[in-house]
Amino acid sequence: MRDQDRDQGVKVSGFQDYKKDISTPVQYLKGVGPRLAKILSKLGIHTIEDLIYYFPRDYEDRRNISQISKLRIPEEKVFVKGTIAHVENQKKPGRLSILKVTLQDISGSIKLIFFNQPFLLKVFYPGVALLVSGKVEFNSYEGAFQLVPRDWEIDEGEPLKIVPVYNLTEGLFAKTLRNIIKTALDQYLSSLKEPLPDEILKENRLIDILEAVKNLHFPQELKIVEEAKRRIIFEDFFVFQVGLGNRKKEIKTLDGIKFNSNADLLSDFPLPFKLTGAQERVLDEILNDMSQDRPMNRLIQGDVGSGKTVVAAMAAFVAIKNGYQVAIMAPTEILAQQHYEKFIKWFGAIPVAARLIALLLVTGTTQSKNKRELIEADVVVGTHALIQEKIKFKKLGLVVVDEQHRFGVLQRAELGNKGRRQNLAPMHPDVLFMTATPIPRSLALTLYGDLDRSIIDEMPPGRQPVKTYYVSNSKRRNSYEFIRTKIKEGRQVFVVCPLVKETEKSDLKAAVEESEYLQEDVFPEFKIGLIHGKMKQTEKDRIMNEFRDNKIQLLVSTTVIEVGIDVPNASIMMIEHSERFGLSQLHQLRGRIGRGVHESFCFLMGNPKSQDARVRIKAMIDSTDGFKIAEVDLRLRGPGDFCGVRQSGLPEFRMADIVRDEKILQVARDSAFKYLASDPHLEKTPQLKKSLVNRYGRFLGY
């Protein structure tokens, strides 16, 4: 494309007027071209819009230039300006190379250290003027201070005093990126449309989109940057929460089942214990949902052992008494089997409509004959095969999904749709999600903002908190003797290993070898069992049944026992290489003990060398509160990795961080839901609707 054609906005190669269309591929921007466009794509920049919204990660205040002679404070972050006096490239054993550049100003000189960047020899030579920001270090070997650059560029007398600092990639220089972003803003900024309604801007004292973008890239003062950041963060959250609010509203317009949820229906439910106040409150919320003529879409959060399952069972009992079927989905066959046994115990002898309640277990290994019987069963317990297989329910009224904290908004919507398609009755079934993974508030407002939430925040009486200790290898024998004493008293033990079998490349303990070692060398007088995910289901079932019956005193396992295993007599857990596990996973594993009346102990074995590992271990020792632990875990790992939510995906925000910006998230959510009440179909603000669909449509299923 000729430059004069670009300047006149001529339609070339099928692209519309590039000056007005921010969806134009970035390669057609003056100064970019195919080669640079390919490099920019590594940063996720494909269009002009991507470029405009590629914000700086930091700013460099070039009004404060340090004199080289005064760089005497280790770890100090500084900005210097000088001329290259000498360049030396040292090759070390292997592929390591160190480029040492002597930079000088009128006050003195200092060495700049570049690791594994020999290509800079083509750029650095005596007489070249540089602008450098970095961290001061003291080189004890040479007895002199040196500077490890964070960013640098050739000094060409640029007038900018506050310079944006962007994340770069190989082949892209800071000044090049600044120049093309400036070109994009000069030509396209005026074409950006304001997605936020005027009243939202005024109520929240936000600057408009044009001013925010301009001040984020090229601010005149640093204080303006914070105001611009707040504006973009608010927009990220507001637009997304509008989408969640719409999703929640849509569910309430569907045809649901209006159950008779009178408390008298539960009079013959075989309640194994008195409900806690929290359980009663959550049950009331569920029964109120079930009495409405729109589908229930509720999440029950509760720490391990808080009694979520019995509350769900009571809801299932109400559905059955109303003549409907119940599907209960679990993530693993072990947990599905355990739920099935519990429901047999609770429901197996109760008549309904002049017959006993019929229950059926369905997993991936279930025979096809059983799958045809699903239409007749009152309660069907199973894995995801319940929804994924092409099976029909005669009259499905309630779906209970256990441990599905990895479902995203779109997946939950699809689950509800499948429930209806497999239901011969015309109404949408109620859906009840349960998770023993405590979800921090900020993440819950994002991932579960379309659900009504209930929290069981009270443990049943008599449950004792698990005492947790870090045990170094030097104290391992003491732990073994303690375990021996407790087994002789009648207790049982879990030993969790991170691997199934040892490998040549790993020094981690593996379950197979550990079970052999413990049986032969440590506890020959006790029966030791082994369970892991690679075993056949029949073998896993046999081992778990023997452990429940105390025929096995110590069970060596991988994390296959992380979810749902309930053996009240197990009161000790030893977790090998605990520093290799995530905090949420450690908490889940610990939840397998402390479920009975006996005092329980968790031993965290290992060698936590990193700071994060030490923080995880300390959090486990200091607290048994799952929500407090989840907050620490979220701060450590970030929302993308928390609970494996990358599998369901997180919305991609331009600047917002749900941990750092939780206060803005709450304000934006309140504003979004309030605005939807006045403009439910976004008819007054088509630009808001367009922004919602373009940015979050895939995540929300638009």
XYZ file of C-alpha atoms in Angstrom:
702
model
C 0.000 0.000 0.000
C 1.412 3.396 -0.954
C 1.851 5.989 1.797
C -0.223 8.529 -0.142
C -3.062 5.990 -0.366
C -2.883 5.450 3.383
C -2.931 9.164 4.093
C -6.074 9.568 1.985
C -7.837 6.599 3.590
C -8.134 4.720 0.258
C -9.792 1.269 0.376
C -7.051 -1.204 -0.459
C -7.080 -5.046 -0.470
C -10.607 -5.195 0.917
C -9.887 -3.080 4.017
C -12.104 -0.120 4.813
C -10.914 3.381 5.607
C -8.085 2.578 8.008
C -8.347 5.929 9.764
C -11.745 5.051 11.183
C -11.680 1.279 11.563
C -9.734 0.238 14.675
C -10.189 -3.407 13.708
C -7.739 -2.857 10.826
C -4.731 -5.221 11.015
C -1.817 -3.465 12.667
C 0.488 -4.113 9.716
C -1.342 -1.380 7.754
C -0.351 1.282 10.276
C 2.409 3.560 8.999
C 5.739 2.383 10.358
C 4.702 -1.233 10.961
C 4.457 -3.505 7.909
C 4.404 -7.348 7.771
C 7.722 -8.002 9.565
C 6.991 -5.847 12.611
C 3.362 -7.007 12.649
C 4.607 -10.578 13.076
C 6.721 -9.499 16.055
C 3.800 -7.574 17.595
C 1.591 -10.650 17.285
C 3.794 -12.325 19.925
C 2.462 -9.709 22.353
C -1.144 -10.365 21.334
C -1.254 -7.240 19.166
C -3.040 -7.999 15.897
C -5.191 -4.932 15.238
C -5.028 -1.181 15.771
C -7.387 -1.624 18.703
C -5.008 -4.136 20.332
C -2.192 -1.614 19.930
C -4.172 1.257 21.435
C -5.105 -0.853 24.440
C -1.594 -2.224 24.963
C -0.900 -0.202 28.073
C 2.486 0.491 29.746
C 3.558 -1.651 32.677
C 5.444 1.250 34.249
C 6.712 4.796 33.705
C 10.166 6.304 33.713
C 10.456 9.808 35.114
C 13.304 11.307 33.134
C 13.119 14.513 35.083
C 15.157 12.744 37.767
C 18.508 11.771 36.225
C 21.065 10.329 38.667
C 24.731 11.237 38.485
C 26.833 8.111 37.921
C 29.297 9.057 40.659
C 26.499 8.962 43.237
C 25.335 5.388 42.465
C 26.390 3.840 45.759
C 23.258 2.232 47.203
C 22.810 -1.508 46.357
C 19.344 -2.462 45.040
C 18.528 1.204 44.316
C 16.534 1.707 41.111
C 17.923 4.582 39.087
C 17.801 6.351 35.712
C 21.066 7.523 34.151
C 22.204 9.241 30.965
C 25.687 8.865 29.507
C 28.008 7.941 26.650
C 29.561 4.536 25.970
C 33.328 4.564 26.634
C 34.156 0.850 26.258
C 32.483 -2.449 25.288
C 33.663 -5.938 26.281
C 31.965 -9.301 25.602
C 33.059 -12.197 27.828
C 32.172 -15.786 26.907
C 31.722 -18.177 29.813
C 31.535 -22.014 29.869
C 28.416 -23.278 28.152
C 26.335 -20.699 26.324
C 26.668 -17.950 28.910
C 28.030 -14.609 27.740
C 28.375 -11.340 29.643
C 28.450 -8.006 27.840
C 30.114 -5.266 29.908
C 29.525 -1.717 28.725
C 31.308 1.186 30.414
C 28.995 4.206 30.553
C 30.245 7.623 31.601
C 28.882 11.091 32.294
C 30.614 14.233 33.516
C 30.691 12.873 37.089
C 32.151 9.408 36.527
C 31.635 5.975 34.968
C 29.951 2.641 35.746
C 29.707 -0.747 34.060
C 26.404 -1.936 32.591
C 25.982 -5.730 32.695
C 23.988 -7.575 29.989
C 23.631 -11.357 30.200
C 23.390 -13.498 27.031
C 22.796 -10.563 24.669
C 25.834 -10.645 22.322
C 23.721 -9.170 19.504
C 23.995 -5.816 21.306
C 27.565 -5.601 20.012
C 25.994 -4.441 16.749
C 24.388 -1.503 18.565
C 26.828 -0.580 21.350
C 30.135 1.041 20.493
C 32.146 3.955 21.918
C 30.512 7.346 21.492
C 26.901 6.110 21.495
C 24.667 8.039 23.943
C 22.385 5.871 26.110
C 19.441 6.334 28.448
C 19.385 3.509 31.006
C 17.152 2.507 33.923
C 18.147 -0.322 36.196
C 19.254 -1.554 39.587
C 22.564 -0.800 41.294
C 24.631 -3.771 42.468
C 27.991 -4.091 44.207
C 30.425 -6.454 42.489
C 32.502 -7.772 45.385
C 34.891 -9.578 43.013
C 35.883 -6.339 41.254
C 35.225 -4.144 44.281
C 33.054 -1.736 42.311
C 29.422 -0.797 41.749
C 27.699 -1.856 38.529
C 24.293 -1.352 36.936
C 22.016 -4.163 35.712
C 19.731 -2.473 33.146
C 15.994 -3.021 33.159
C 15.396 -0.854 30.096
C 17.661 1.102 27.796
C 17.564 3.029 24.551
C 19.790 5.185 22.414
C 19.498 8.857 23.392
C 18.235 10.810 20.400
C 17.100 13.848 22.354
C 13.463 12.754 22.721
C 11.435 15.505 24.425
C 9.365 13.100 26.580
C 9.955 13.597 30.287
C 7.630 10.849 31.559
C 8.249 7.842 29.341
C 5.930 4.794 29.177
C 7.632 1.434 29.719
C 6.021 -1.476 27.823
C 6.596 -5.205 27.906
C 8.679 -6.024 24.846
C 9.670 -9.119 22.899
C 12.719 -10.092 20.880
C 13.171 -7.854 17.865
C 11.100 -4.988 19.266
C 12.737 -1.922 20.787
C 11.094 0.414 23.288
C 11.303 3.517 21.131
C 9.906 1.689 18.089
C 6.855 0.607 20.062
C 6.366 4.103 21.503
C 6.497 5.603 18.027
C 3.926 3.289 16.469
C 1.594 3.661 19.466
C 1.852 7.447 19.105
C 1.037 7.117 15.398
C -1.980 4.956 16.226
C -3.247 7.456 18.790
C -2.765 10.417 16.444
C -4.785 8.748 13.703
C -7.306 6.584 15.579
C -7.909 7.898 19.101
C -10.810 10.121 18.047
C -12.602 7.093 16.568
C -12.853 5.301 19.930
C -16.452 5.155 21.138
C -17.377 5.652 24.772
C -18.944 2.385 26.052
C -19.950 3.674 29.490
C -23.264 5.525 29.936
C -22.998 9.201 30.893
C -24.689 8.650 34.240
C -22.188 5.926 35.147
C -19.280 8.252 34.336
C -20.759 11.026 36.473
C -21.796 8.846 39.419
C -18.342 7.267 39.651
C -16.361 10.412 38.748
C -14.635 8.784 35.797
C -12.837 10.494 32.945
C -13.912 9.624 29.400
C -12.259 6.909 27.333
C -10.264 9.264 25.084
C -8.662 11.099 27.983
C -7.933 7.842 29.836
C -6.180 6.177 26.900
C -4.164 9.289 26.050
C -2.992 9.782 29.630
C -2.064 6.158 30.092
C 0.274 6.150 27.124
C 1.748 9.639 27.285
C 0.971 11.377 30.608
C 2.168 14.874 31.381
C 2.150 14.132 35.132
C 2.293 10.816 36.976
C -0.687 11.711 39.171
C -2.909 11.652 36.065
C -1.994 8.001 35.462
C -3.835 6.714 38.546
C -7.074 8.410 37.496
C -6.763 6.923 34.015
C -6.034 3.454 35.419
C -9.105 3.600 37.671
C -11.237 4.470 34.666
C -10.034 1.488 32.570
C -10.246 -0.939 35.515
C -13.793 0.181 36.269
C -14.773 -0.282 32.616
C -13.266 -3.794 32.558
C -15.377 -4.841 35.531
C -18.523 -2.872 34.677
C -18.921 -4.263 31.154
C -18.290 -7.818 32.342
C -20.698 -7.526 35.274
C -23.374 -6.202 32.918
C -22.913 -9.446 30.992
C -23.183 -11.551 34.144
C -26.269 -9.623 35.203
C -27.856 -10.279 31.825
C -27.030 -13.988 32.109
C -28.562 -14.145 35.560
C -31.662 -12.312 34.355
C -32.067 -14.667 31.382
C -32.110 -17.702 33.662
C -34.918 -16.149 35.674
C -37.041 -15.834 32.527
C -36.855 -19.583 31.739
C -39.699 -21.964 32.530
C -38.845 -23.774 35.741
C -40.505 -26.287 38.039
C -42.524 -24.874 40.895
C -41.960 -27.473 43.590
C -44.065 -27.843 46.680
C -41.276 -27.222 49.175
C -43.284 -27.285 52.382
C -41.099 -28.290 55.305
C -43.539 -31.120 56.099
C -42.163 -32.986 53.079
C -38.929 -33.460 55.034
C -40.612 -34.922 58.114
C -39.579 -38.490 57.236
C -36.101 -37.621 55.938
C -33.614 -39.706 57.988
C -31.510 -36.777 59.202
C -28.331 -38.305 60.699
C -27.685 -35.289 62.966
C -29.117 -31.919 63.900
C -28.418 -29.276 61.267
C -26.209 -26.337 62.157
C -27.609 -22.838 61.906
C -25.682 -22.291 58.662
C -27.087 -25.499 57.147
C -30.639 -24.494 58.086
C -30.151 -21.048 56.523
C -28.809 -22.513 53.273
C -31.561 -25.143 53.147
C -34.181 -22.384 53.489
C -32.563 -20.506 50.566
C -32.641 -23.641 48.422
C -36.241 -24.515 49.258
C -37.275 -20.946 48.505
C -35.625 -21.255 45.072
C -37.370 -24.560 44.440
C -40.760 -23.018 45.215
C -40.335 -20.471 42.395
C -41.481 -20.996 38.791
C -37.996 -20.293 37.382
C -34.974 -22.646 37.521
C -32.749 -22.594 40.559
C -29.135 -21.726 39.706
C -27.340 -21.784 43.054
C -23.851 -22.510 44.360
C -23.275 -23.913 47.850
C -19.845 -23.091 49.235
C -18.666 -24.813 52.356
C -15.375 -25.960 53.777
C -14.566 -29.657 53.896
C -16.788 -31.351 56.449
C -19.298 -28.486 56.749
C -22.229 -30.687 55.664
C -23.047 -29.630 52.094
C -24.038 -33.125 50.966
C -26.793 -33.630 53.517
C -28.325 -30.251 52.578
C -28.269 -31.277 48.904
C -29.799 -34.634 49.855
C -32.694 -32.881 51.583
C -33.293 -30.803 48.450
C -33.219 -34.028 46.421
C -35.744 -35.571 48.814
C -38.147 -32.681 48.194
C -37.813 -33.118 44.409
C -38.508 -36.853 44.703
C -41.555 -36.250 46.905
C -42.825 -33.959 44.134
C -42.550 -36.817 41.644
C -39.345 -35.741 39.907
C -35.987 -37.396 39.266
C -32.667 -36.204 40.682
C -29.260 -36.444 38.970
C -26.169 -36.160 41.175
C -22.863 -35.615 39.348
C -19.405 -36.088 40.881
C -15.981 -35.508 39.278
C -14.550 -38.971 40.078
C -15.862 -42.526 40.234
C -14.676 -42.856 43.847
C -16.717 -39.829 44.911
C -19.718 -40.956 42.843
C -19.582 -44.370 44.552
C -19.396 -42.698 47.949
C -22.387 -40.445 47.217
C -24.332 -43.473 45.971
C -23.654 -45.381 49.193
C -24.738 -42.374 51.286
C -27.969 -41.944 49.344
C -28.709 -45.686 49.576
C -28.277 -45.374 53.344
C -30.569 -42.333 53.528
C -33.174 -43.134 50.866
C -33.026 -46.896 50.331
C -35.786 -47.823 52.763
C -38.115 -44.841 52.246
C -41.320 -45.377 50.261
C -42.621 -42.846 47.762
C -45.818 -43.314 45.727
C -46.369 -46.755 47.322
C -42.849 -48.012 46.429
C -39.276 -47.642 47.642
C -37.119 -44.860 46.241
C -35.117 -46.287 43.323
C -31.420 -45.377 43.083
C -28.886 -46.085 40.350
C -25.124 -45.571 39.960
C -23.844 -44.557 36.516
C -20.178 -44.017 35.628
C -18.095 -44.315 32.486
C -17.789 -48.058 33.099
C -21.538 -48.622 33.565
C -23.036 -51.205 31.237
C -25.330 -49.874 28.517
C -28.179 -51.908 30.038
C -28.040 -49.733 33.150
C -28.067 -46.578 31.068
C -31.423 -47.588 29.626
C -32.773 -47.897 33.174
C -32.033 -44.246 33.917
C -35.481 -43.216 32.803
C -37.054 -45.114 35.707
C -34.707 -44.274 38.594
C -35.627 -41.614 41.171
C -32.022 -40.801 42.071
C -29.191 -41.260 39.583
C -25.674 -40.818 40.918
C -22.715 -40.744 38.557
C -19.861 -38.973 36.864
C -20.125 -36.614 33.893
C -21.382 -39.575 31.902
C -24.815 -38.522 33.161
C -24.799 -35.411 31.011
C -22.327 -36.318 28.281
C -23.978 -39.577 27.261
C -27.077 -39.580 25.043
C -29.520 -40.617 27.718
C -33.005 -39.421 28.553
C -34.551 -38.673 31.907
C -38.240 -39.264 32.251
C -38.886 -36.316 34.553
C -35.655 -34.662 35.691
C -36.297 -32.022 38.319
C -32.988 -31.380 40.062
C -29.323 -31.632 39.022
C -26.703 -31.546 41.804
C -23.124 -30.985 40.612
C -20.448 -31.684 43.225
C -16.945 -30.194 43.231
C -17.402 -28.356 39.951
C -15.501 -25.178 40.814
C -13.931 -25.406 37.359
C -17.144 -24.753 35.469
C -17.181 -21.368 33.747
C -20.283 -19.334 32.954
C -20.664 -20.795 29.475
C -20.184 -24.376 30.693
C -22.846 -23.921 33.370
C -25.300 -22.572 30.822
C -24.609 -25.581 28.589
C -25.147 -27.935 31.530
C -28.583 -26.460 32.129
C -29.456 -26.780 28.441
C -28.339 -30.415 28.348
C -30.402 -31.106 31.428
C -33.461 -29.865 29.602
C -32.719 -31.738 26.368
C -32.359 -35.012 28.260
C -35.545 -34.401 30.197
C -38.826 -35.658 28.744
C -40.615 -33.090 30.930
C -40.917 -29.621 29.297
C -39.425 -27.556 32.151
C -35.811 -26.662 32.944
C -34.553 -28.606 35.965
C -33.173 -26.794 39.008
C -29.366 -26.848 39.221
C -27.434 -26.882 42.479
C -23.624 -26.623 42.430
C -21.498 -27.579 45.424
C -17.830 -26.943 46.120
C -15.606 -27.631 49.104
C -13.020 -25.310 47.565
C -13.475 -21.982 49.340
C -13.623 -19.280 46.681
C -12.384 -15.795 47.656
C -14.981 -13.076 47.254
C -13.297 -11.332 44.320
C -13.046 -14.553 42.313
C -16.586 -15.568 43.210
C -17.953 -12.253 41.902
C -16.161 -12.925 38.625
C -16.479 -16.668 38.032
C -19.791 -17.185 39.812
C -21.428 -13.803 39.356
C -24.284 -15.437 37.440
C -25.144 -17.754 40.346
C -26.989 -17.213 43.590
C -24.564 -18.175 46.348
C -25.040 -19.823 49.711
C -22.185 -20.258 52.173
C -22.110 -22.865 54.951
C -19.692 -21.131 57.271
C -20.231 -23.223 60.392
C -18.813 -26.654 61.196
C -20.924 -29.397 62.820
C -20.551 -29.623 66.628
C -17.843 -31.964 67.867
C -15.547 -31.437 64.887
C -12.058 -30.653 66.139
C -9.652 -28.549 64.074
C -6.765 -30.551 62.625
C -3.415 -29.791 64.252
C -0.879 -29.149 61.508
C 2.913 -29.309 61.793
C 5.882 -28.926 59.481
C 8.259 -31.882 59.934
C 11.828 -31.801 58.655
C 13.568 -34.996 57.570
C 15.588 -34.992 60.776
C 12.325 -35.454 62.737
C 10.832 -38.092 60.411
C 11.500 -41.004 62.804
C 9.680 -39.165 65.585
C 6.642 -38.881 63.314
C 6.754 -42.592 62.545
C 6.772 -43.420 66.259
C 3.845 -41.074 66.865
C 1.924 -42.766 64.035
C 2.733 -46.217 65.478
C 1.299 -45.154 68.834
C -1.925 -43.831 67.260
C -2.461 -46.929 65.097
C -2.130 -49.092 68.228
C -4.875 -46.925 69.749
C -7.081 -47.880 66.793
C -6.600 -44.872 64.514
C -5.823 -44.943 60.764
C -3.392 -42.978 58.604
C -3.095 -41.459 55.115
C 0.338 -41.001 53.539
C 0.156 -38.870 50.367
C 2.882 -38.891 47.698
C 3.117 -36.585 44.649
C 3.925 -39.387 42.170
C 2.770 -42.943 41.418
C 6.230 -44.344 40.588
C 9.742 -43.008 40.932
C 11.631 -41.922 37.826
C 15.308 -41.453 37.149
C 14.799 -37.717 36.712
C 12.929 -37.176 39.979
C 13.874 -37.449 43.617
C 10.265 -37.153 44.753
C 8.725 -39.885 46.844
C 6.406 -42.114 44.815
C 3.409 -44.013 46.180
C 4.376 -47.507 44.969
C 7.907 -47.436 46.377
C 6.798 -45.635 49.547
C 4.145 -48.251 50.354
C 6.729 -51.033 49.962
C 9.230 -49.190 52.153
C 6.721 -48.446 54.905
C 5.424 -52.027 54.913
C 8.821 -53.743 54.942
C 11.032 -51.341 56.911
C 8.875 -49.098 59.098
C 5.494 -50.659 59.985
C 5.773 -54.419 59.306
C 3.274 -55.126 62.084
C 0.451 -53.208 60.343
C -1.461 -53.732 57.103
C -0.522 -51.069 54.545
C -2.553 -50.392 51.385
C -1.900 -48.498 48.155
C -4.262 -46.536 45.936
C -3.629 -44.333 42.894
C -5.391 -43.144 39.775
C -3.838 -45.701 37.429
C -5.410 -48.669 39.229
C -8.547 -50.334 37.925
C -11.747 -49.091 39.511
C -12.574 -52.488 41.012
C -9.182 -52.566 42.721
C -9.587 -49.003 44.039
C -13.021 -49.884 45.403
C -11.638 -52.985 47.153
C -8.796 -51.045 48.783
C -11.088 -48.206 49.939
C -13.610 -50.653 51.412
C -10.836 -52.414 53.345
C -9.570 -49.062 54.612
C -13.067 -48.023 55.718
C -13.415 -51.349 57.562
C -10.016 -50.814 59.256
C -8.575 -53.930 57.628
C -5.910 -51.544 56.304
C -4.352 -49.299 58.963
C -2.211 -47.065 56.744
C -3.134 -46.058 53.191
C -0.455 -44.719 50.826
C -1.997 -42.665 48.054
C -1.538 -40.042 45.385
C -3.926 -37.068 45.299
C -6.704 -39.396 44.100
C -8.018 -39.118 47.673
C -8.086 -35.298 47.523
C -11.843 -35.020 47.040
C -14.704 -36.642 48.882
C -13.102 -39.586 50.716
C -14.832 -39.985 54.086
C -13.232 -42.307 56.662
C -14.013 -40.868 60.128
C -11.494 -43.132 61.869
C -8.593 -41.734 59.811
C -7.003 -39.119 62.080
C -3.457 -38.677 60.754
C -2.201 -37.493 57.380
C 1.423 -37.332 56.302
C 1.978 -35.351 53.087
C 5.340 -36.031 51.456
C 7.061 -33.172 49.601
C 4.348 -30.806 50.794
C 6.187 -27.885 49.164
C 5.278 -29.381 45.752
C 1.529 -29.068 46.335
C -0.640 -26.002 45.894
C -2.155 -24.446 48.986
C -5.720 -25.229 47.971
C -4.736 -28.839 47.296
C -3.018 -29.135 50.680
C -6.170 -27.873 52.358
C -8.326 -30.342 50.428
C -6.044 -33.219 51.387
C -6.089 -32.216 55.046
C -9.866 -32.241 54.865
C -9.804 -36.038 54.563
C -9.008 -36.258 58.284
C -10.631 -34.682 61.302
C -14.020 -36.040 60.221
C -14.612 -38.093 63.365
C -14.468 -37.586 67.120
C -10.742 -38.267 67.444
C -8.004 -35.643 67.682
C -6.382 -35.342 64.252
C -2.909 -34.419 63.005
C -1.446 -33.369 59.647
C 2.316 -33.628 59.079
C 3.748 -31.557 56.231
C 6.972 -33.229 55.193
C 9.531 -31.716 52.845
C 12.022 -28.957 52.271
C 10.347 -25.639 51.352
C 13.182 -23.648 49.787
C 11.258 -20.948 47.913
C 9.498 -18.040 49.595
C 6.117 -19.072 48.122
C 6.534 -22.612 49.475
C 7.311 -21.265 52.949
C 4.247 -18.991 52.802
C 2.049 -21.971 51.854
C 3.360 -24.105 54.703
C 2.920 -21.257 57.210
C -0.652 -20.631 56.026
C -1.501 -24.297 56.596
C 0.013 -24.266 60.079
C -1.626 -20.981 61.098
C -5.196 -21.644 59.982
C -7.789 -24.305 59.223
C -10.197 -21.699 57.822
C -10.560 -22.562 54.150
C -11.557 -19.037 53.149
C -8.477 -17.480 54.772
C -6.289 -20.088 53.107
C -7.966 -19.450 49.758
C -7.203 -15.721 50.000
C -3.508 -16.491 50.536
C -3.571 -18.992 47.669
C -5.183 -16.498 45.316
C -2.566 -13.845 46.133
C 0.248 -16.331 45.550
C -0.952 -17.879 42.309
C -3.186 -15.234 40.807
C -6.709 -15.833 39.515
C -5.598 -17.598 36.341
C -4.136 -20.590 38.164
C -6.343 -20.635 41.244
C -8.264 -23.948 41.370
C -7.260 -24.704 37.811
C -9.697 -22.132 36.470
C -7.654 -21.794 33.285
C -9.571 -24.872 32.192
C -12.812 -22.941 32.159
C -11.136 -19.664 31.317
C -11.140 -16.246 32.917
C -12.312 -13.085 31.199
C -9.388 -11.192 29.690
C -9.327 -7.757 31.267
C -7.318 -4.916 29.749
C -5.979 -3.710 33.069
C -8.119 -4.979 35.958
C -6.807 -7.473 38.508
C -9.508 -9.085 40.633
C -7.174 -9.462 43.632
C -5.611 -6.004 43.589
C -8.764 -4.189 42.470
C -11.439 -5.959 44.516
C -12.880 -2.678 45.860
C -13.385 -1.319 42.342
C -14.869 -4.684 41.320
C -17.567 -4.413 43.978
C -18.408 -0.814 43.040
C -18.541 -1.707 39.338
C -20.770 -4.721 40.013
C -23.225 -2.653 42.068
C -23.303 0.015 39.334
C -23.795 -2.601 36.604
C -26.738 -4.326 38.291
C -28.305 -0.965 39.140
C -27.949 0.184 35.528
C -29.490 -3.036 34.181
C -32.611 -2.327 36.221
C -33.156 0.863 34.193
C -31.974 -0.427 30.811
C -32.313 -4.252 30.860
C -31.837 -4.708 27.103
C -29.100 -2.030 26.747
C -31.276 -0.140 24.272
C -30.076 3.267 25.503
C -26.404 2.382 25.091
C -25.750 0.338 21.943
C -22.024 0.972 22.337
C -22.073 -0.747 25.738
C -23.843 -3.732 24.202
C -21.325 -3.860 21.361
C -18.412 -3.686 23.788
C -19.942 -6.470 25.891
C -20.348 -8.803 22.922
C -16.936 -8.033 21.427
C -14.980 -8.353 24.654
C -16.755 -11.030 26.668
C -19.203 -12.625 24.252
C -17.259 -15.862 23.952
C -16.856 -16.232 27.713
C -20.517 -15.500 28.413
C -21.921 -17.434 25.467
C -23.310 -14.475 23.468
